[in-house]
PDB file of C-alpha atoms in Angstrom:
ATOM      1  CA  MET X   1      84.136 -26.812  83.115  1.00  0.00           C
ATOM      2  CA  ASN X   2      85.575 -26.351  86.568  1.00  0.00           C
ATOM      3  CA  LEU X   3      87.905 -29.266  87.360  1.00  0.00           C
ATOM      4  CA  LYS X   4      90.463 -29.252  90.141  1.00  0.00           C
ATOM      5  CA  THR X   5      93.258 -31.799  90.056  1.00  0.00           C
ATOM      6  CA  GLU X   6      95.509 -32.913  92.834  1.00  0.00           C
ATOM      7  CA  GLU X   7      98.127 -35.673  93.021  1.00  0.00           C
ATOM      8  CA  ARG X   8      98.516 -37.809  96.147  1.00  0.00           C
ATOM      9  CA  ASN X   9     100.715 -40.924  96.327  1.00  0.00           C
ATOM     10  CA  GLU X  10     100.827 -41.223  92.529  1.00  0.00           C
ATOM     11  CA  ILE X  11      97.059 -41.071  92.343  1.00  0.00           C
ATOM     12  CA  LEU X  12      95.624 -38.221  90.320  1.00  0.00           C
ATOM     13  CA  ILE X  13      92.384 -36.916  91.824  1.00  0.00           C
ATOM     14  CA  ILE X  14      89.988 -34.962  89.648  1.00  0.00           C
ATOM     15  CA  PHE X  15      87.481 -32.975  91.715  1.00  0.00           C
ATOM     16  CA  VAL X  16      84.519 -32.104  89.506  1.00  0.00           C
ATOM     17  CA  LYS X  17      83.559 -28.682  90.832  1.00  0.00           C
ATOM     18  CA  GLU X  18      80.221 -28.503  89.047  1.00  0.00           C
ATOM     19  CA  GLU X  19      76.642 -29.056  90.201  1.00  0.00           C
ATOM     20  CA  ARG X  20      75.751 -30.741  86.914  1.00  0.00           C
ATOM     21  CA  LEU X  21      77.718 -33.269  84.875  1.00  0.00           C
ATOM     22  CA  ASP X  22      75.737 -33.337  81.654  1.00  0.00           C
ATOM     23  CA  ALA X  23      75.876 -33.130  77.857  1.00  0.00           C
ATOM     24  CA  HIS X  24      76.980 -29.512  78.119  1.00  0.00           C
ATOM     25  CA  ASN X  25      80.207 -30.098  80.045  1.00  0.00           C
ATOM     26  CA  SER X  26      80.958 -33.847  80.154  1.00  0.00           C
ATOM     27  CA  ASN X  27      83.255 -33.717  77.116  1.00  0.00           C
ATOM     28  CA  ASP X  28      85.641 -31.560  79.141  1.00  0.00           C
ATOM     29  CA  LEU X  29      85.937 -34.252  81.804  1.00  0.00           C
ATOM     30  CA  LYS X  30      86.312 -36.939  79.128  1.00  0.00           C
ATOM     31  CA  GLY X  31      89.105 -34.919  77.498  1.00  0.00           C
ATOM     32  CA  LYS X  32      90.848 -34.302  80.816  1.00  0.00           C
ATOM     33  CA  MET X  33      90.919 -38.009  81.696  1.00  0.00           C
ATOM     34  CA  GLN X  34      92.203 -38.876  78.224  1.00  0.00           C
ATOM     35  CA  GLU X  35      94.936 -36.249  78.510  1.00  0.00           C
ATOM     36  CA  LEU X  36      96.061 -37.608  81.890  1.00  0.00           C
ATOM     37  CA  PHE X  37      96.217 -41.224  80.718  1.00  0.00           C
ATOM     38  CA  GLU X  38      98.174 -40.118  77.654  1.00  0.00           C
ATOM     39  CA  GLN X  39     100.599 -38.369  80.031  1.00  0.00           C
ATOM     40  CA  SER X  40     101.199 -41.831  81.517  1.00  0.00           C
ATOM     41  CA  LYS X  41      99.177 -41.248  84.671  1.00  0.00           C
ATOM     42  CA  LYS X  42      98.010 -44.708  85.725  1.00  0.00           C
ATOM     43  CA  ASN X  43      95.622 -44.141  88.588  1.00  0.00           C
ATOM     44  CA  ILE X  44      92.816 -41.633  88.434  1.00  0.00           C
ATOM     45  CA  LEU X  45      90.164 -40.941  91.040  1.00  0.00           C
ATOM     46  CA  VAL X  46      87.166 -38.863  90.009  1.00  0.00           C
ATOM     47  CA  ASP X  47      85.586 -37.214  93.046  1.00  0.00           C
ATOM     48  CA  LEU X  48      81.962 -36.206  92.558  1.00  0.00           C
ATOM     49  CA  THR X  49      81.281 -34.487  95.904  1.00  0.00           C
ATOM     50  CA  ASP X  50      79.902 -31.343  94.252  1.00  0.00           C
ATOM     51  CA  VAL X  51      77.921 -33.092  91.518  1.00  0.00           C
ATOM     52  CA  ARG X  52      74.224 -33.114  92.328  1.00  0.00           C
ATOM     53  CA  PHE X  53      73.027 -34.123  88.860  1.00  0.00           C
ATOM     54  CA  ILE X  54      74.335 -36.494  86.217  1.00  0.00           C
ATOM     55  CA  ASP X  55      72.798 -37.425  82.862  1.00  0.00           C
ATOM     56  CA  SER X  56      73.584 -40.169  80.337  1.00  0.00           C
ATOM     57  CA  SER X  57      76.323 -38.031  78.766  1.00  0.00           C
ATOM     58  CA  GLY X  58      78.005 -37.607  82.142  1.00  0.00           C
ATOM     59  CA  LEU X  59      77.825 -41.343  82.735  1.00  0.00           C
ATOM     60  CA  GLY X  60      79.153 -41.876  79.205  1.00  0.00           C
ATOM     61  CA  ALA X  61      82.164 -39.640  79.888  1.00  0.00           C
ATOM     62  CA  LEU X  62      83.036 -41.722  82.951  1.00  0.00           C
ATOM     63  CA  VAL X  63      82.608 -44.953  80.970  1.00  0.00           C
ATOM     64  CA  SER X  64      84.952 -43.525  78.359  1.00  0.00           C
ATOM     65  CA  GLY X  65      87.497 -42.754  81.092  1.00  0.00           C
ATOM     66  CA  PHE X  66      87.124 -46.258  82.502  1.00  0.00           C
ATOM     67  CA  LYS X  67      87.829 -47.829  79.099  1.00  0.00           C
ATOM     68  CA  ASN X  68      90.738 -45.448  78.606  1.00  0.00           C
ATOM     69  CA  ALA X  69      92.160 -46.595  81.939  1.00  0.00           C
ATOM     70  CA  ILE X  70      91.986 -50.239  80.880  1.00  0.00           C
ATOM     71  CA  SER X  71      93.665 -49.577  77.557  1.00  0.00           C
ATOM     72  CA  HIS X  72      96.498 -47.749  79.359  1.00  0.00           C
ATOM     73  CA  GLN X  73      96.846 -50.494  82.017  1.00  0.00           C
ATOM     74  CA  GLY X  74      95.640 -48.029  84.606  1.00  0.00           C
ATOM     75  CA  SER X  75      92.594 -47.684  86.797  1.00  0.00           C
ATOM     76  CA  LEU X  76      89.767 -45.227  87.245  1.00  0.00           C
ATOM     77  CA  LYS X  77      87.720 -45.131  90.445  1.00  0.00           C
ATOM     78  CA  LEU X  78      84.976 -42.896  91.786  1.00  0.00           C
ATOM     79  CA  SER X  79      84.290 -41.337  95.158  1.00  0.00           C
ATOM     80  CA  SER X  80      81.760 -39.250  97.092  1.00  0.00           C
ATOM     81  CA  LEU X  81      78.624 -39.767  95.009  1.00  0.00           C
ATOM     82  CA  GLN X  82      75.480 -37.990  96.174  1.00  0.00           C
ATOM     83  CA  PRO X  83      72.528 -40.395  96.600  1.00  0.00           C
ATOM     84  CA  GLN X  84      70.659 -39.357  93.448  1.00  0.00           C
ATOM     85  CA  VAL X  85      73.834 -39.519  91.378  1.00  0.00           C
ATOM     86  CA  LYS X  86      74.484 -42.988  92.746  1.00  0.00           C
ATOM     87  CA  SER X  87      70.946 -44.013  91.849  1.00  0.00           C
ATOM     88  CA  MET X  88      71.711 -43.224  88.196  1.00  0.00           C
ATOM     89  CA  PHE X  89      74.643 -45.671  88.309  1.00  0.00           C
ATOM     90  CA  GLU X  90      72.259 -48.265  89.697  1.00  0.00           C
ATOM     91  CA  LEU X  91      69.562 -47.561  87.098  1.00  0.00           C
ATOM     92  CA  THR X  92      72.082 -48.077  84.289  1.00  0.00           C
ATOM     93  CA  ARG X  93      73.854 -50.974  86.109  1.00  0.00           C
ATOM     94  CA  LEU X  94      77.124 -49.028  86.021  1.00  0.00           C
ATOM     95  CA  HIS X  95      77.549 -49.526  89.778  1.00  0.00           C
ATOM     96  CA  ARG X  96      78.652 -53.052  88.813  1.00  0.00           C
ATOM     97  CA  VAL X  97      81.390 -51.641  86.590  1.00  0.00           C
ATOM     98  CA  PHE X  98      82.942 -48.889  88.684  1.00  0.00           C
ATOM     99  CA  GLU X  99      84.602 -49.145  92.038  1.00  0.00           C
ATOM    100  CA  ILE X 100      82.749 -46.502  94.025  1.00  0.00           C
ATOM    101  CA  PHE X 101      83.900 -45.273  97.440  1.00  0.00           C
ATOM    102  CA  GLY X 102      82.130 -43.172 100.055  1.00  0.00           C
ATOM    103  CA  SER X 103      84.952 -40.694 100.479  1.00  0.00           C
ATOM    104  CA  THR X 104      88.137 -39.511  98.820  1.00  0.00           C
ATOM    105  CA  ALA X 105      90.204 -40.912 101.692  1.00  0.00           C
ATOM    106  CA  GLU X 106      88.600 -44.345 101.448  1.00  0.00           C
ATOM    107  CA  ALA X 107      89.176 -44.434  97.702  1.00  0.00           C
ATOM    108  CA  LEU X 108      92.843 -43.463  98.105  1.00  0.00           C
ATOM    109  CA  GLU X 109      93.381 -46.430 100.406  1.00  0.00           C
ATOM    110  CA  ASN X 110      92.062 -48.787  97.768  1.00  0.00           C
ATOM    111  CA  PHE X 111      94.303 -48.211  94.783  1.00  0.00           C
TER     112      PHE X 111
ATOM    113  CA  MET B   1      40.463 -25.454  83.408  1.00  0.00           C
ATOM    114  CA  ASP B   2      41.360 -27.683  86.332  1.00  0.00           C
ATOM    115  CA  ARG B   3      42.105 -25.529  89.338  1.00  0.00           C
ATOM    116  CA  LYS B   4      45.490 -27.160  89.762  1.00  0.00           C
ATOM    117  CA  GLU B   5      46.594 -27.213  86.154  1.00  0.00           C
ATOM    118  CA  ILE B   6      50.067 -25.875  85.398  1.00  0.00           C
ATOM    119  CA  GLU B   7      51.237 -25.154  81.872  1.00  0.00           C
ATOM    120  CA  VAL B   8      54.720 -24.151  80.716  1.00  0.00           C
ATOM    121  CA  ASP B   9      55.532 -23.477  77.074  1.00  0.00           C
ATOM    122  CA  ILE B  10      59.096 -22.428  76.341  1.00  0.00           C
ATOM    123  CA  LYS B  11      61.476 -22.229  73.383  1.00  0.00           C
ATOM    124  CA  VAL B  12      65.232 -22.063  73.759  1.00  0.00           C
ATOM    125  CA  PRO B  13      68.088 -22.064  71.226  1.00  0.00           C
ATOM    126  CA  ASN B  14      69.296 -25.498  70.124  1.00  0.00           C
ATOM    127  CA  GLN B  15      72.300 -25.396  72.487  1.00  0.00           C
ATOM    128  CA  THR B  16      73.306 -27.574  75.416  1.00  0.00           C
ATOM    129  CA  ARG B  17      73.926 -24.492  77.609  1.00  0.00           C
ATOM    130  CA  TYR B  18      70.145 -24.313  78.103  1.00  0.00           C
ATOM    131  CA  LEU B  19      69.855 -27.842  79.491  1.00  0.00           C
ATOM    132  CA  SER B  20      70.224 -26.729  83.089  1.00  0.00           C
ATOM    133  CA  LEU B  21      67.656 -23.943  82.680  1.00  0.00           C
ATOM    134  CA  ILE B  22      64.959 -26.264  81.335  1.00  0.00           C
ATOM    135  CA  GLY B  23      65.876 -29.077  83.714  1.00  0.00           C
ATOM    136  CA  ARG B  24      65.661 -26.733  86.681  1.00  0.00           C
ATOM    137  CA  ILE B  25      62.254 -25.380  85.620  1.00  0.00           C
ATOM    138  CA  GLY B  26      60.909 -28.942  85.521  1.00  0.00           C
ATOM    139  CA  GLU B  27      62.567 -29.790  88.819  1.00  0.00           C
ATOM    140  CA  ASP B  28      61.222 -26.693  90.581  1.00  0.00           C
ATOM    141  CA  ILE B  29      57.677 -27.341  89.357  1.00  0.00           C
ATOM    142  CA  ALA B  30      57.809 -30.986  90.461  1.00  0.00           C
ATOM    143  CA  LYS B  31      59.028 -29.995  93.931  1.00  0.00           C
ATOM    144  CA  GLU B  32      55.814 -28.022  94.443  1.00  0.00           C
ATOM    145  CA  LEU B  33      53.472 -30.854  93.423  1.00  0.00           C
ATOM    146  CA  ASP B  34      51.810 -31.685  96.685  1.00  0.00           C
ATOM    147  CA  ARG B  35      49.319 -33.795  94.720  1.00  0.00           C
ATOM    148  CA  PHE B  36      52.068 -36.375  94.072  1.00  0.00           C
ATOM    149  CA  ASP B  37      51.752 -39.387  96.341  1.00  0.00           C
ATOM    150  CA  GLY B  38      55.407 -40.459  96.181  1.00  0.00           C
ATOM    151  CA  ASP B  39      58.849 -39.015  96.945  1.00  0.00           C
ATOM    152  CA  ARG B  40      58.666 -35.483  95.570  1.00  0.00           C
ATOM    153  CA  ASP B  41      62.424 -34.820  95.629  1.00  0.00           C
ATOM    154  CA  MET B  42      62.977 -37.999  93.635  1.00  0.00           C
ATOM    155  CA  LEU B  43      60.251 -37.033  91.163  1.00  0.00           C
ATOM    156  CA  ALA B  44      61.817 -33.577  90.789  1.00  0.00           C
ATOM    157  CA  TYR B  45      65.233 -35.082  90.073  1.00  0.00           C
ATOM    158  CA  HIS B  46      63.743 -37.477  87.541  1.00  0.00           C
ATOM    159  CA  ILE B  47      61.863 -34.689  85.743  1.00  0.00           C
ATOM    160  CA  ASN B  48      65.084 -32.682  85.511  1.00  0.00           C
ATOM    161  CA  LEU B  49      66.771 -35.774  84.083  1.00  0.00           C
ATOM    162  CA  VAL B  50      64.149 -36.734  81.485  1.00  0.00           C
ATOM    163  CA  LEU B  51      63.907 -33.109  80.318  1.00  0.00           C
ATOM    164  CA  THR B  52      67.697 -33.027  79.965  1.00  0.00           C
ATOM    165  CA  GLU B  53      67.780 -36.332  78.072  1.00  0.00           C
ATOM    166  CA  ALA B  54      64.898 -35.351  75.778  1.00  0.00           C
ATOM    167  CA  MET B  55      66.492 -31.984  75.018  1.00  0.00           C
ATOM    168  CA  VAL B  56      69.885 -33.537  74.288  1.00  0.00           C
ATOM    169  CA  ASN B  57      68.127 -35.930  71.945  1.00  0.00           C
ATOM    170  CA  ALA B  58      66.520 -32.998  70.125  1.00  0.00           C
ATOM    171  CA  ILE B  59      69.664 -30.823  70.097  1.00  0.00           C
ATOM    172  CA  LYS B  60      72.262 -33.378  69.031  1.00  0.00           C
ATOM    173  CA  HIS B  61      70.408 -36.007  67.105  1.00  0.00           C
ATOM    174  CA  ALA B  62      67.284 -34.439  65.668  1.00  0.00           C
ATOM    175  CA  ASN B  63      68.433 -30.846  65.117  1.00  0.00           C
ATOM    176  CA  ALA B  64      72.007 -31.966  64.312  1.00  0.00           C
ATOM    177  CA  ASN B  65      73.635 -29.443  66.681  1.00  0.00           C
ATOM    178  CA  ASP B  66      72.433 -26.523  64.532  1.00  0.00           C
ATOM    179  CA  PRO B  67      72.654 -23.554  66.985  1.00  0.00           C
ATOM    180  CA  ASP B  68      70.219 -21.485  64.919  1.00  0.00           C
ATOM    181  CA  LYS B  69      67.377 -23.914  65.449  1.00  0.00           C
ATOM    182  CA  MET B  70      65.112 -23.854  68.467  1.00  0.00           C
ATOM    183  CA  VAL B  71      63.964 -26.509  70.891  1.00  0.00           C
ATOM    184  CA  HIS B  72      60.364 -26.244  72.000  1.00  0.00           C
ATOM    185  CA  VAL B  73      59.416 -27.710  75.369  1.00  0.00           C
ATOM    186  CA  TYR B  74      55.883 -27.981  76.668  1.00  0.00           C
ATOM    187  CA  ILE B  75      54.965 -29.135  80.170  1.00  0.00           C
ATOM    188  CA  ASN B  76      51.416 -29.670  81.356  1.00  0.00           C
ATOM    189  CA  ILE B  77      50.428 -30.845  84.806  1.00  0.00           C
ATOM    190  CA  THR B  78      46.918 -31.806  85.742  1.00  0.00           C
ATOM    191  CA  ASP B  79      45.616 -33.306  88.908  1.00  0.00           C
ATOM    192  CA  GLN B  80      46.472 -36.781  87.660  1.00  0.00           C
ATOM    193  CA  ASP B  81      49.435 -36.563  85.272  1.00  0.00           C
ATOM    194  CA  LEU B  82      52.571 -34.733  84.340  1.00  0.00           C
ATOM    195  CA  LEU B  83      53.032 -34.449  80.575  1.00  0.00           C
ATOM    196  CA  ILE B  84      56.184 -33.321  78.784  1.00  0.00           C
ATOM    197  CA  ARG B  85      56.516 -32.724  75.047  1.00  0.00           C
ATOM    198  CA  VAL B  86      59.799 -31.854  73.357  1.00  0.00           C
ATOM    199  CA  PHE B  87      59.566 -30.805  69.713  1.00  0.00           C
ATOM    200  CA  ASP B  88      62.339 -30.905  67.114  1.00  0.00           C
ATOM    201  CA  ASP B  89      62.663 -30.159  63.397  1.00  0.00           C
ATOM    202  CA  GLY B  90      64.946 -33.042  62.510  1.00  0.00           C
ATOM    203  CA  GLN B  91      64.699 -36.273  60.567  1.00  0.00           C
ATOM    204  CA  GLY B  92      63.244 -38.212  63.453  1.00  0.00           C
ATOM    205  CA  PHE B  93      63.811 -41.832  64.402  1.00  0.00           C
ATOM    206  CA  ASN B  94      61.853 -44.872  65.487  1.00  0.00           C
ATOM    207  CA  ILE B  95      61.951 -44.886  69.276  1.00  0.00           C
ATOM    208  CA  ASN B  96      60.904 -48.525  69.368  1.00  0.00           C
ATOM    209  CA  SER B  97      63.913 -49.566  67.296  1.00  0.00           C
ATOM    210  CA  ILE B  98      66.382 -48.325  69.910  1.00  0.00           C
ATOM    211  CA  PRO B  99      67.480 -51.338  71.928  1.00  0.00           C
ATOM    212  CA  PRO B 100      68.068 -51.121  75.663  1.00  0.00           C
ATOM    213  CA  PRO B 101      71.756 -50.825  76.529  1.00  0.00           C
ATOM    214  CA  ASP B 102      73.708 -54.070  76.595  1.00  0.00           C
ATOM    215  CA  PHE B 103      74.846 -54.060  80.220  1.00  0.00           C
ATOM    216  CA  ASP B 104      77.739 -56.385  79.440  1.00  0.00           C
ATOM    217  CA  GLN B 105      79.107 -54.109  76.725  1.00  0.00           C
ATOM    218  CA  LEU B 106      80.548 -50.854  77.977  1.00  0.00           C
ATOM    219  CA  GLU B 107      79.383 -48.255  75.497  1.00  0.00           C
ATOM    220  CA  ASP B 108      79.881 -44.508  76.001  1.00  0.00           C
ATOM    221  CA  ARG B 109      76.453 -43.754  74.534  1.00  0.00           C
ATOM    222  CA  GLY B 110      72.961 -45.141  74.210  1.00  0.00           C
ATOM    223  CA  ARG B 111      71.519 -44.704  77.704  1.00  0.00           C
ATOM    224  CA  GLY B 112      69.383 -41.572  77.198  1.00  0.00           C
ATOM    225  CA  ILE B 113      66.194 -43.104  75.792  1.00  0.00           C
ATOM    226  CA  PHE B 114      66.571 -46.054  78.174  1.00  0.00           C
ATOM    227  CA  ILE B 115      66.618 -43.664  81.153  1.00  0.00           C
ATOM    228  CA  ILE B 116      63.521 -41.850  79.877  1.00  0.00           C
ATOM    229  CA  LYS B 117      61.663 -45.125  79.383  1.00  0.00           C
ATOM    230  CA  GLN B 118      62.646 -46.318  82.851  1.00  0.00           C
ATOM    231  CA  LEU B 119      61.531 -43.168  84.644  1.00  0.00           C
ATOM    232  CA  MET B 120      58.333 -42.257  82.806  1.00  0.00           C
ATOM    233  CA  ASP B 121      55.066 -44.176  82.507  1.00  0.00           C
ATOM    234  CA  THR B 122      54.465 -43.601  78.789  1.00  0.00           C
ATOM    235  CA  VAL B 123      56.916 -42.489  76.084  1.00  0.00           C
ATOM    236  CA  LYS B 124      56.258 -41.956  72.396  1.00  0.00           C
ATOM    237  CA  TYR B 125      58.001 -40.180  69.542  1.00  0.00           C
ATOM    238  CA  GLU B 126      56.052 -39.228  66.459  1.00  0.00           C
ATOM    239  CA  LYS B 127      55.954 -36.947  63.450  1.00  0.00           C
ATOM    240  CA  ILE B 128      53.937 -33.783  63.844  1.00  0.00           C
ATOM    241  CA  ASN B 129      53.604 -30.653  61.652  1.00  0.00           C
ATOM    242  CA  GLY B 130      56.731 -31.374  59.620  1.00  0.00           C
ATOM    243  CA  GLY B 131      58.835 -32.096  62.714  1.00  0.00           C
ATOM    244  CA  ASN B 132      58.794 -34.564  65.578  1.00  0.00           C
ATOM    245  CA  MET B 133      57.503 -34.704  69.089  1.00  0.00           C
ATOM    246  CA  LEU B 134      58.804 -36.748  72.015  1.00  0.00           C
ATOM    247  CA  GLU B 135      55.924 -37.095  74.440  1.00  0.00           C
ATOM    248  CA  MET B 136      56.210 -38.606  77.893  1.00  0.00           C
ATOM    249  CA  THR B 137      53.884 -38.779  80.840  1.00  0.00           C
ATOM    250  CA  LYS B 138      54.147 -39.563  84.515  1.00  0.00           C
ATOM    251  CA  CYS B 139      51.166 -40.543  86.601  1.00  0.00           C
ATOM    252  CA  LEU B 140      51.050 -38.479  89.794  1.00  0.00           C
ATOM    253  CA  ARG B 141      48.450 -40.548  91.607  1.00  0.00           C
ATOM    254  CA  PHE B 142      49.040 -44.124  92.613  1.00  0.00           C
ATOM    255  CA  TYR B 143      45.438 -44.385  93.825  1.00  0.00           C
ATOM    256  CA  PRO B 144      43.225 -42.184  91.627  1.00  0.00           C
TER     257      PRO B 144
END
C-alpha cells in the first residue's frame, strides 16, 4: 500500500495515496498506525484526499487506529474526505466518532 | 430477452486483489444505466461497494481465505432491477442472525452485511448446489 508520512509540529500525517481503501490494503494502514503509536507518536492525522472508495474493512482499520490512539493517550483525526467516502462514515454513524476536517491545514490547527 | 438486459458472469480467484476489478465492473455498468431514475453516480458507487462487501464475505468468511478457490459473481440487469449473486463454497451462515452494528460499541468489524442491507432493496443468503449464494437486488425504477 502506498502511504506517505510527514511530521509537522509533532503531528504525524499519513497520506493514503490509494484510490481504494478496502479489504485488500487496509491492514497495511492499520499496521502503520499501530507501529507509529508504539513508537510513542501521540497525534496522528490520516489524510484521505486520494481515497475515492472505502469499504467496511477500510472503516474498520480507521476504527482500530482510533482505539489504538485512545489506549496510547493519543489522538487520531481525519481530513480531506471525498463526499462518497464521507457518506460511508455517515451510513455507519462513524462521523460521530471521528473528528473529520475539510483540509489537512484545518486539521493541523485542531490538535 | 429484454432489449435492455445486461448479463455479466465472472469467476475470479478467491483473493482480495480482485476486489477492485469486480467492483469497477459493477460501477461502470451502473454508470451507464440511463433507465435508473435516481443519482447514477451514487448508484454506481453503491454497486461497487456491495460487490466488494459481498466478495470479501465470500473470500474471507465462506471460502476461508483459500487462494485456490474461486469466487463466482453474477450480475443481471433488466429494465426494472439490478440483481447481484455472489457464490461461495464455504460453510455458510444465517444472514438474519447477524445483528446490526452496535453504534455505541466501537468494533473493528461487523459492518459489511449491514452496509449491504442498507444499500440494497432485498438481500438473502441461501444454500445452493452444495455451496451458498448471496443474492441482492436493487430496484431501478421508483415509478414502474
